[in-house]
Amino acid sequence: ACLAVLKAAPIDFAPIPDQPILDGCGFADALRYRGEKARFREPVALTCAMAAGLVLFERQVLQPAAEALLGSRVTRIEDFGTYNCRNIGREESRRRSEHAKANAIDLAGFTLADGRHVTVARDWGRDSPEGRFLTRLRDGACGLFNVVLGPEFNAAHRDHFHIDMGPFDACR
């Protein structure tokens, strides 16, 4: 049903074959998504639910925040990846990350139509339009995704926002 909704929207995506979930890694109902007005460098592999969340994020949070706070729209989203068969924190003793199910993305930076580049690593926490933009993105993402983790969560997230549709709730 999710793929039908995206197709009717119409959202540009390409379905990808299911990868059976073995040892906690794999995915179903996934697709490759390029973004809308803000494009990823390369299409990202995500569950349909994550892609639908990103569509809403761009339309309701990302572009309105960029235009209101920075006076320009976002044209490119820099990510640190989506699907990756690994545990949380890459630690053997921890459970599988939502990345292991293509149910997460790490957002690191944003390029604006006017050429400016905003990054979590450089601009998070600054008393500046860029810092306020990132805070608004984090806060807005919390209303669309189940988990949003950023620099205030821990040092491992100092340079990106981890966003997922997993079974837990966290906004930090």
PDB file of C-alpha atoms in Angstrom:
ATOM      1  CA  ALA A   1       0.000   0.000   0.000  1.00  0.00           C
ATOM      2  CA  CYS A   2       2.857   2.406   0.798  1.00  0.00           C
ATOM      3  CA  LEU A   3       4.385   1.993  -2.666  1.00  0.00           C
ATOM      4  CA  ALA A   4       0.992   2.717  -4.251  1.00  0.00           C
ATOM      5  CA  VAL A   5       0.664   5.915  -2.219  1.00  0.00           C
ATOM      6  CA  LEU A   6       4.121   7.122  -3.283  1.00  0.00           C
ATOM      7  CA  LYS A   7       3.364   6.286  -6.915  1.00  0.00           C
ATOM      8  CA  ALA A   8       0.074   8.200  -6.782  1.00  0.00           C
ATOM      9  CA  ALA A   9       1.745  11.237  -5.138  1.00  0.00           C
ATOM     10  CA  PRO A  10       3.712  11.089  -7.615  1.00  0.00           C
ATOM     11  CA  ILE A  11       7.099  10.500  -5.994  1.00  0.00           C
ATOM     12  CA  ASP A  12      10.128   9.479  -8.082  1.00  0.00           C
ATOM     13  CA  PHE A  13      11.415   6.141  -6.766  1.00  0.00           C
ATOM     14  CA  ALA A  14      12.433   2.682  -7.924  1.00  0.00           C
ATOM     15  CA  PRO A  15      11.302  -0.410  -5.990  1.00  0.00           C
ATOM     16  CA  ILE A  16      14.081  -2.832  -5.099  1.00  0.00           C
ATOM     17  CA  PRO A  17      13.703  -6.565  -4.539  1.00  0.00           C
ATOM     18  CA  ASP A  18      13.186  -7.724  -0.977  1.00  0.00           C
ATOM     19  CA  GLN A  19      16.290  -8.985   0.757  1.00  0.00           C
ATOM     20  CA  PRO A  20      15.235 -11.734   3.193  1.00  0.00           C
ATOM     21  CA  ILE A  21      15.876 -10.772   6.791  1.00  0.00           C
ATOM     22  CA  LEU A  22      18.570 -13.140   8.053  1.00  0.00           C
ATOM     23  CA  ASP A  23      20.338 -12.659  11.370  1.00  0.00           C
ATOM     24  CA  GLY A  24      18.556  -9.326  11.751  1.00  0.00           C
ATOM     25  CA  CYS A  25      19.654  -7.885   8.403  1.00  0.00           C
ATOM     26  CA  GLY A  26      17.610  -7.431   5.257  1.00  0.00           C
ATOM     27  CA  PHE A  27      14.516  -5.549   4.167  1.00  0.00           C
ATOM     28  CA  ALA A  28      11.086  -5.725   2.573  1.00  0.00           C
ATOM     29  CA  ASP A  29       9.056  -3.114   0.699  1.00  0.00           C
ATOM     30  CA  ALA A  30      12.156  -1.042   0.054  1.00  0.00           C
ATOM     31  CA  LEU A  31      13.003   1.374  -2.704  1.00  0.00           C
ATOM     32  CA  ARG A  32      15.667   3.678  -4.045  1.00  0.00           C
ATOM     33  CA  TYR A  33      14.769   7.321  -3.485  1.00  0.00           C
ATOM     34  CA  ARG A  34      16.527  10.408  -4.889  1.00  0.00           C
ATOM     35  CA  GLY A  35      14.606  13.080  -3.014  1.00  0.00           C
ATOM     36  CA  GLU A  36      12.312  15.691  -4.442  1.00  0.00           C
ATOM     37  CA  LYS A  37      13.599  19.287  -4.768  1.00  0.00           C
ATOM     38  CA  ALA A  38      16.410  18.423  -2.382  1.00  0.00           C
ATOM     39  CA  ARG A  39      18.298  15.517  -3.940  1.00  0.00           C
ATOM     40  CA  PHE A  40      20.665  12.976  -2.451  1.00  0.00           C
ATOM     41  CA  ARG A  41      24.070  12.585  -4.119  1.00  0.00           C
ATOM     42  CA  GLU A  42      23.053   9.012  -4.953  1.00  0.00           C
ATOM     43  CA  PRO A  43      19.647   7.354  -4.544  1.00  0.00           C
ATOM     44  CA  VAL A  44      19.274   5.951  -1.040  1.00  0.00           C
ATOM     45  CA  ALA A  45      17.877   2.490  -0.221  1.00  0.00           C
ATOM     46  CA  LEU A  46      15.064   2.769   2.337  1.00  0.00           C
ATOM     47  CA  THR A  47      11.898   1.094   3.455  1.00  0.00           C
ATOM     48  CA  CYS A  48       8.840   2.644   1.917  1.00  0.00           C
ATOM     49  CA  ALA A  49       7.798   4.011   5.316  1.00  0.00           C
ATOM     50  CA  MET A  50      11.142   5.821   5.693  1.00  0.00           C
ATOM     51  CA  ALA A  51      10.907   7.247   2.176  1.00  0.00           C
ATOM     52  CA  ALA A  52       7.347   8.452   2.861  1.00  0.00           C
ATOM     53  CA  GLY A  53       8.612  10.074   6.060  1.00  0.00           C
ATOM     54  CA  LEU A  54      11.378  11.821   4.118  1.00  0.00           C
ATOM     55  CA  VAL A  55       8.859  13.147   1.585  1.00  0.00           C
ATOM     56  CA  LEU A  56       6.848  14.666   4.427  1.00  0.00           C
ATOM     57  CA  PHE A  57      10.033  15.887   6.128  1.00  0.00           C
ATOM     58  CA  GLU A  58      11.142  17.750   3.004  1.00  0.00           C
ATOM     59  CA  ARG A  59       7.726  19.248   2.313  1.00  0.00           C
ATOM     60  CA  GLN A  60       6.693  20.136   5.864  1.00  0.00           C
ATOM     61  CA  VAL A  61       9.984  20.765   7.666  1.00  0.00           C
ATOM     62  CA  LEU A  62      13.136  21.032   5.528  1.00  0.00           C
ATOM     63  CA  GLN A  63      12.073  23.427   2.777  1.00  0.00           C
ATOM     64  CA  PRO A  64       9.881  25.677   4.973  1.00  0.00           C
ATOM     65  CA  ALA A  65      12.692  25.978   7.557  1.00  0.00           C
ATOM     66  CA  ALA A  66      15.306  26.724   4.897  1.00  0.00           C
ATOM     67  CA  GLU A  67      13.201  29.414   3.286  1.00  0.00           C
ATOM     68  CA  ALA A  68      12.125  30.998   6.590  1.00  0.00           C
ATOM     69  CA  LEU A  69      15.500  30.961   8.346  1.00  0.00           C
ATOM     70  CA  LEU A  70      18.022  30.995   5.493  1.00  0.00           C
ATOM     71  CA  GLY A  71      16.108  32.638   2.652  1.00  0.00           C
ATOM     72  CA  SER A  72      16.913  29.848   0.204  1.00  0.00           C
ATOM     73  CA  ARG A  73      15.648  26.353  -0.525  1.00  0.00           C
ATOM     74  CA  VAL A  74      17.662  23.160  -0.035  1.00  0.00           C
ATOM     75  CA  THR A  75      18.856  21.512  -3.252  1.00  0.00           C
ATOM     76  CA  ARG A  76      21.055  18.705  -1.888  1.00  0.00           C
ATOM     77  CA  ILE A  77      20.986  16.473   1.175  1.00  0.00           C
ATOM     78  CA  GLU A  78      24.248  14.932   2.351  1.00  0.00           C
ATOM     79  CA  ASP A  79      23.781  11.600   4.081  1.00  0.00           C
ATOM     80  CA  PHE A  80      26.055   9.100   5.795  1.00  0.00           C
ATOM     81  CA  GLY A  81      24.033   6.151   4.583  1.00  0.00           C
ATOM     82  CA  THR A  82      20.951   4.038   4.970  1.00  0.00           C
ATOM     83  CA  TYR A  83      21.119   0.241   4.650  1.00  0.00           C
ATOM     84  CA  ASN A  84      24.062  -1.304   6.498  1.00  0.00           C
ATOM     85  CA  CYS A  85      24.012  -4.680   8.252  1.00  0.00           C
ATOM     86  CA  ARG A  86      25.385  -3.635  11.630  1.00  0.00           C
ATOM     87  CA  ASN A  87      24.635  -3.328  15.305  1.00  0.00           C
ATOM     88  CA  ILE A  88      23.945  -0.082  17.125  1.00  0.00           C
ATOM     89  CA  GLY A  89      27.218   1.764  17.573  1.00  0.00           C
ATOM     90  CA  ARG A  90      28.907  -1.012  15.592  1.00  0.00           C
ATOM     91  CA  GLU A  91      29.269  -2.836  18.923  1.00  0.00           C
ATOM     92  CA  GLU A  92      29.006  -6.623  18.827  1.00  0.00           C
ATOM     93  CA  SER A  93      27.129  -6.814  22.130  1.00  0.00           C
ATOM     94  CA  ARG A  94      24.277  -4.514  21.050  1.00  0.00           C
ATOM     95  CA  ARG A  95      21.134  -5.217  19.052  1.00  0.00           C
ATOM     96  CA  ARG A  96      20.849  -4.602  15.331  1.00  0.00           C
ATOM     97  CA  SER A  97      20.542  -1.010  14.187  1.00  0.00           C
ATOM     98  CA  GLU A  98      17.535   0.065  12.140  1.00  0.00           C
ATOM     99  CA  HIS A  99      20.132   0.601   9.397  1.00  0.00           C
ATOM    100  CA  ALA A 100      20.290  -3.220   9.193  1.00  0.00           C
ATOM    101  CA  LYS A 101      16.690  -3.148   7.888  1.00  0.00           C
ATOM    102  CA  ALA A 102      16.967  -0.069   5.601  1.00  0.00           C
ATOM    103  CA  ASN A 103      14.765   1.664   8.148  1.00  0.00           C
ATOM    104  CA  ALA A 104      17.127   4.532   9.031  1.00  0.00           C
ATOM    105  CA  ILE A 105      19.153   7.329   7.493  1.00  0.00           C
ATOM    106  CA  ASP A 106      21.925   9.563   8.829  1.00  0.00           C
ATOM    107  CA  LEU A 107      21.612  13.193   7.660  1.00  0.00           C
ATOM    108  CA  ALA A 108      24.818  15.216   7.823  1.00  0.00           C
ATOM    109  CA  GLY A 109      24.434  18.372   5.744  1.00  0.00           C
ATOM    110  CA  PHE A 110      22.406  20.469   3.360  1.00  0.00           C
ATOM    111  CA  THR A 111      23.331  22.567   0.315  1.00  0.00           C
ATOM    112  CA  LEU A 112      21.174  25.574  -0.459  1.00  0.00           C
ATOM    113  CA  ALA A 113      20.203  26.951  -3.863  1.00  0.00           C
ATOM    114  CA  ASP A 114      22.379  30.005  -3.162  1.00  0.00           C
ATOM    115  CA  GLY A 115      25.453  27.775  -2.695  1.00  0.00           C
ATOM    116  CA  ARG A 116      25.691  27.830   1.099  1.00  0.00           C
ATOM    117  CA  HIS A 117      26.373  24.564   2.884  1.00  0.00           C
ATOM    118  CA  VAL A 118      25.010  23.801   6.360  1.00  0.00           C
ATOM    119  CA  THR A 119      26.433  20.838   8.288  1.00  0.00           C
ATOM    120  CA  VAL A 120      25.534  19.298  11.613  1.00  0.00           C
ATOM    121  CA  ALA A 121      29.246  19.005  12.479  1.00  0.00           C
ATOM    122  CA  ARG A 122      29.949  22.723  11.998  1.00  0.00           C
ATOM    123  CA  ASP A 123      26.648  24.473  12.632  1.00  0.00           C
ATOM    124  CA  TRP A 124      24.818  22.516  15.354  1.00  0.00           C
ATOM    125  CA  GLY A 125      24.376  24.538  18.528  1.00  0.00           C
ATOM    126  CA  ARG A 126      25.534  27.822  17.008  1.00  0.00           C
ATOM    127  CA  ASP A 127      23.555  30.975  17.702  1.00  0.00           C
ATOM    128  CA  SER A 128      23.116  31.635  14.001  1.00  0.00           C
ATOM    129  CA  PRO A 129      20.486  31.165  11.303  1.00  0.00           C
ATOM    130  CA  GLU A 130      22.217  27.896  10.360  1.00  0.00           C
ATOM    131  CA  GLY A 131      22.167  26.651  13.950  1.00  0.00           C
ATOM    132  CA  ARG A 132      18.495  27.558  14.341  1.00  0.00           C
ATOM    133  CA  PHE A 133      17.750  25.839  11.012  1.00  0.00           C
ATOM    134  CA  LEU A 134      19.300  22.601  12.269  1.00  0.00           C
ATOM    135  CA  THR A 135      17.394  22.813  15.549  1.00  0.00           C
ATOM    136  CA  ARG A 136      14.157  23.277  13.628  1.00  0.00           C
ATOM    137  CA  LEU A 137      15.005  20.264  11.453  1.00  0.00           C
ATOM    138  CA  ARG A 138      15.671  18.072  14.474  1.00  0.00           C
ATOM    139  CA  ASP A 139      12.501  19.212  16.217  1.00  0.00           C
ATOM    140  CA  GLY A 140      10.393  18.787  13.081  1.00  0.00           C
ATOM    141  CA  ALA A 141      11.816  15.339  12.380  1.00  0.00           C
ATOM    142  CA  CYS A 142      10.737  14.269  15.861  1.00  0.00           C
ATOM    143  CA  GLY A 143       7.124  14.704  14.797  1.00  0.00           C
ATOM    144  CA  LEU A 144       7.535  12.479  11.725  1.00  0.00           C
ATOM    145  CA  PHE A 145       9.954   9.724  12.731  1.00  0.00           C
ATOM    146  CA  ASN A 146      10.053   7.421  15.745  1.00  0.00           C
ATOM    147  CA  VAL A 147      13.704   8.043  16.567  1.00  0.00           C
ATOM    148  CA  VAL A 148      15.740  11.192  15.970  1.00  0.00           C
ATOM    149  CA  LEU A 149      19.209  11.339  17.512  1.00  0.00           C
ATOM    150  CA  GLY A 150      21.657  14.209  17.118  1.00  0.00           C
ATOM    151  CA  PRO A 151      24.710  15.771  18.739  1.00  0.00           C
ATOM    152  CA  GLU A 152      22.985  16.165  22.088  1.00  0.00           C
ATOM    153  CA  PHE A 153      22.426  12.406  22.299  1.00  0.00           C
ATOM    154  CA  ASN A 154      26.073  11.293  22.282  1.00  0.00           C
ATOM    155  CA  ALA A 155      29.474  11.847  20.667  1.00  0.00           C
ATOM    156  CA  ALA A 156      28.769   9.239  17.984  1.00  0.00           C
ATOM    157  CA  HIS A 157      26.080  11.581  16.615  1.00  0.00           C
ATOM    158  CA  ARG A 158      28.164  14.768  16.792  1.00  0.00           C
ATOM    159  CA  ASP A 159      28.105  15.207  13.010  1.00  0.00           C
ATOM    160  CA  HIS A 160      24.687  13.930  11.920  1.00  0.00           C
ATOM    161  CA  PHE A 161      21.064  13.268  12.734  1.00  0.00           C
ATOM    162  CA  HIS A 162      20.113   9.603  12.896  1.00  0.00           C
ATOM    163  CA  ILE A 163      16.467   9.233  11.864  1.00  0.00           C
ATOM    164  CA  ASP A 164      14.506   5.979  11.863  1.00  0.00           C
ATOM    165  CA  MET A 165      11.075   4.344  11.913  1.00  0.00           C
ATOM    166  CA  GLY A 166      12.001   1.629  14.401  1.00  0.00           C
ATOM    167  CA  PRO A 167       9.922   0.356  17.319  1.00  0.00           C
ATOM    168  CA  PHE A 168      11.318   2.785  19.882  1.00  0.00           C
ATOM    169  CA  ASP A 169      10.603   6.478  20.533  1.00  0.00           C
ATOM    170  CA  ALA A 170      13.375   8.984  21.116  1.00  0.00           C
ATOM    171  CA  CYS A 171      13.936  12.625  20.248  1.00  0.00           C
ATOM    172  CA  ARG A 172      17.337  13.794  21.448  1.00  0.00           C
TER     173      ARG A 172
END
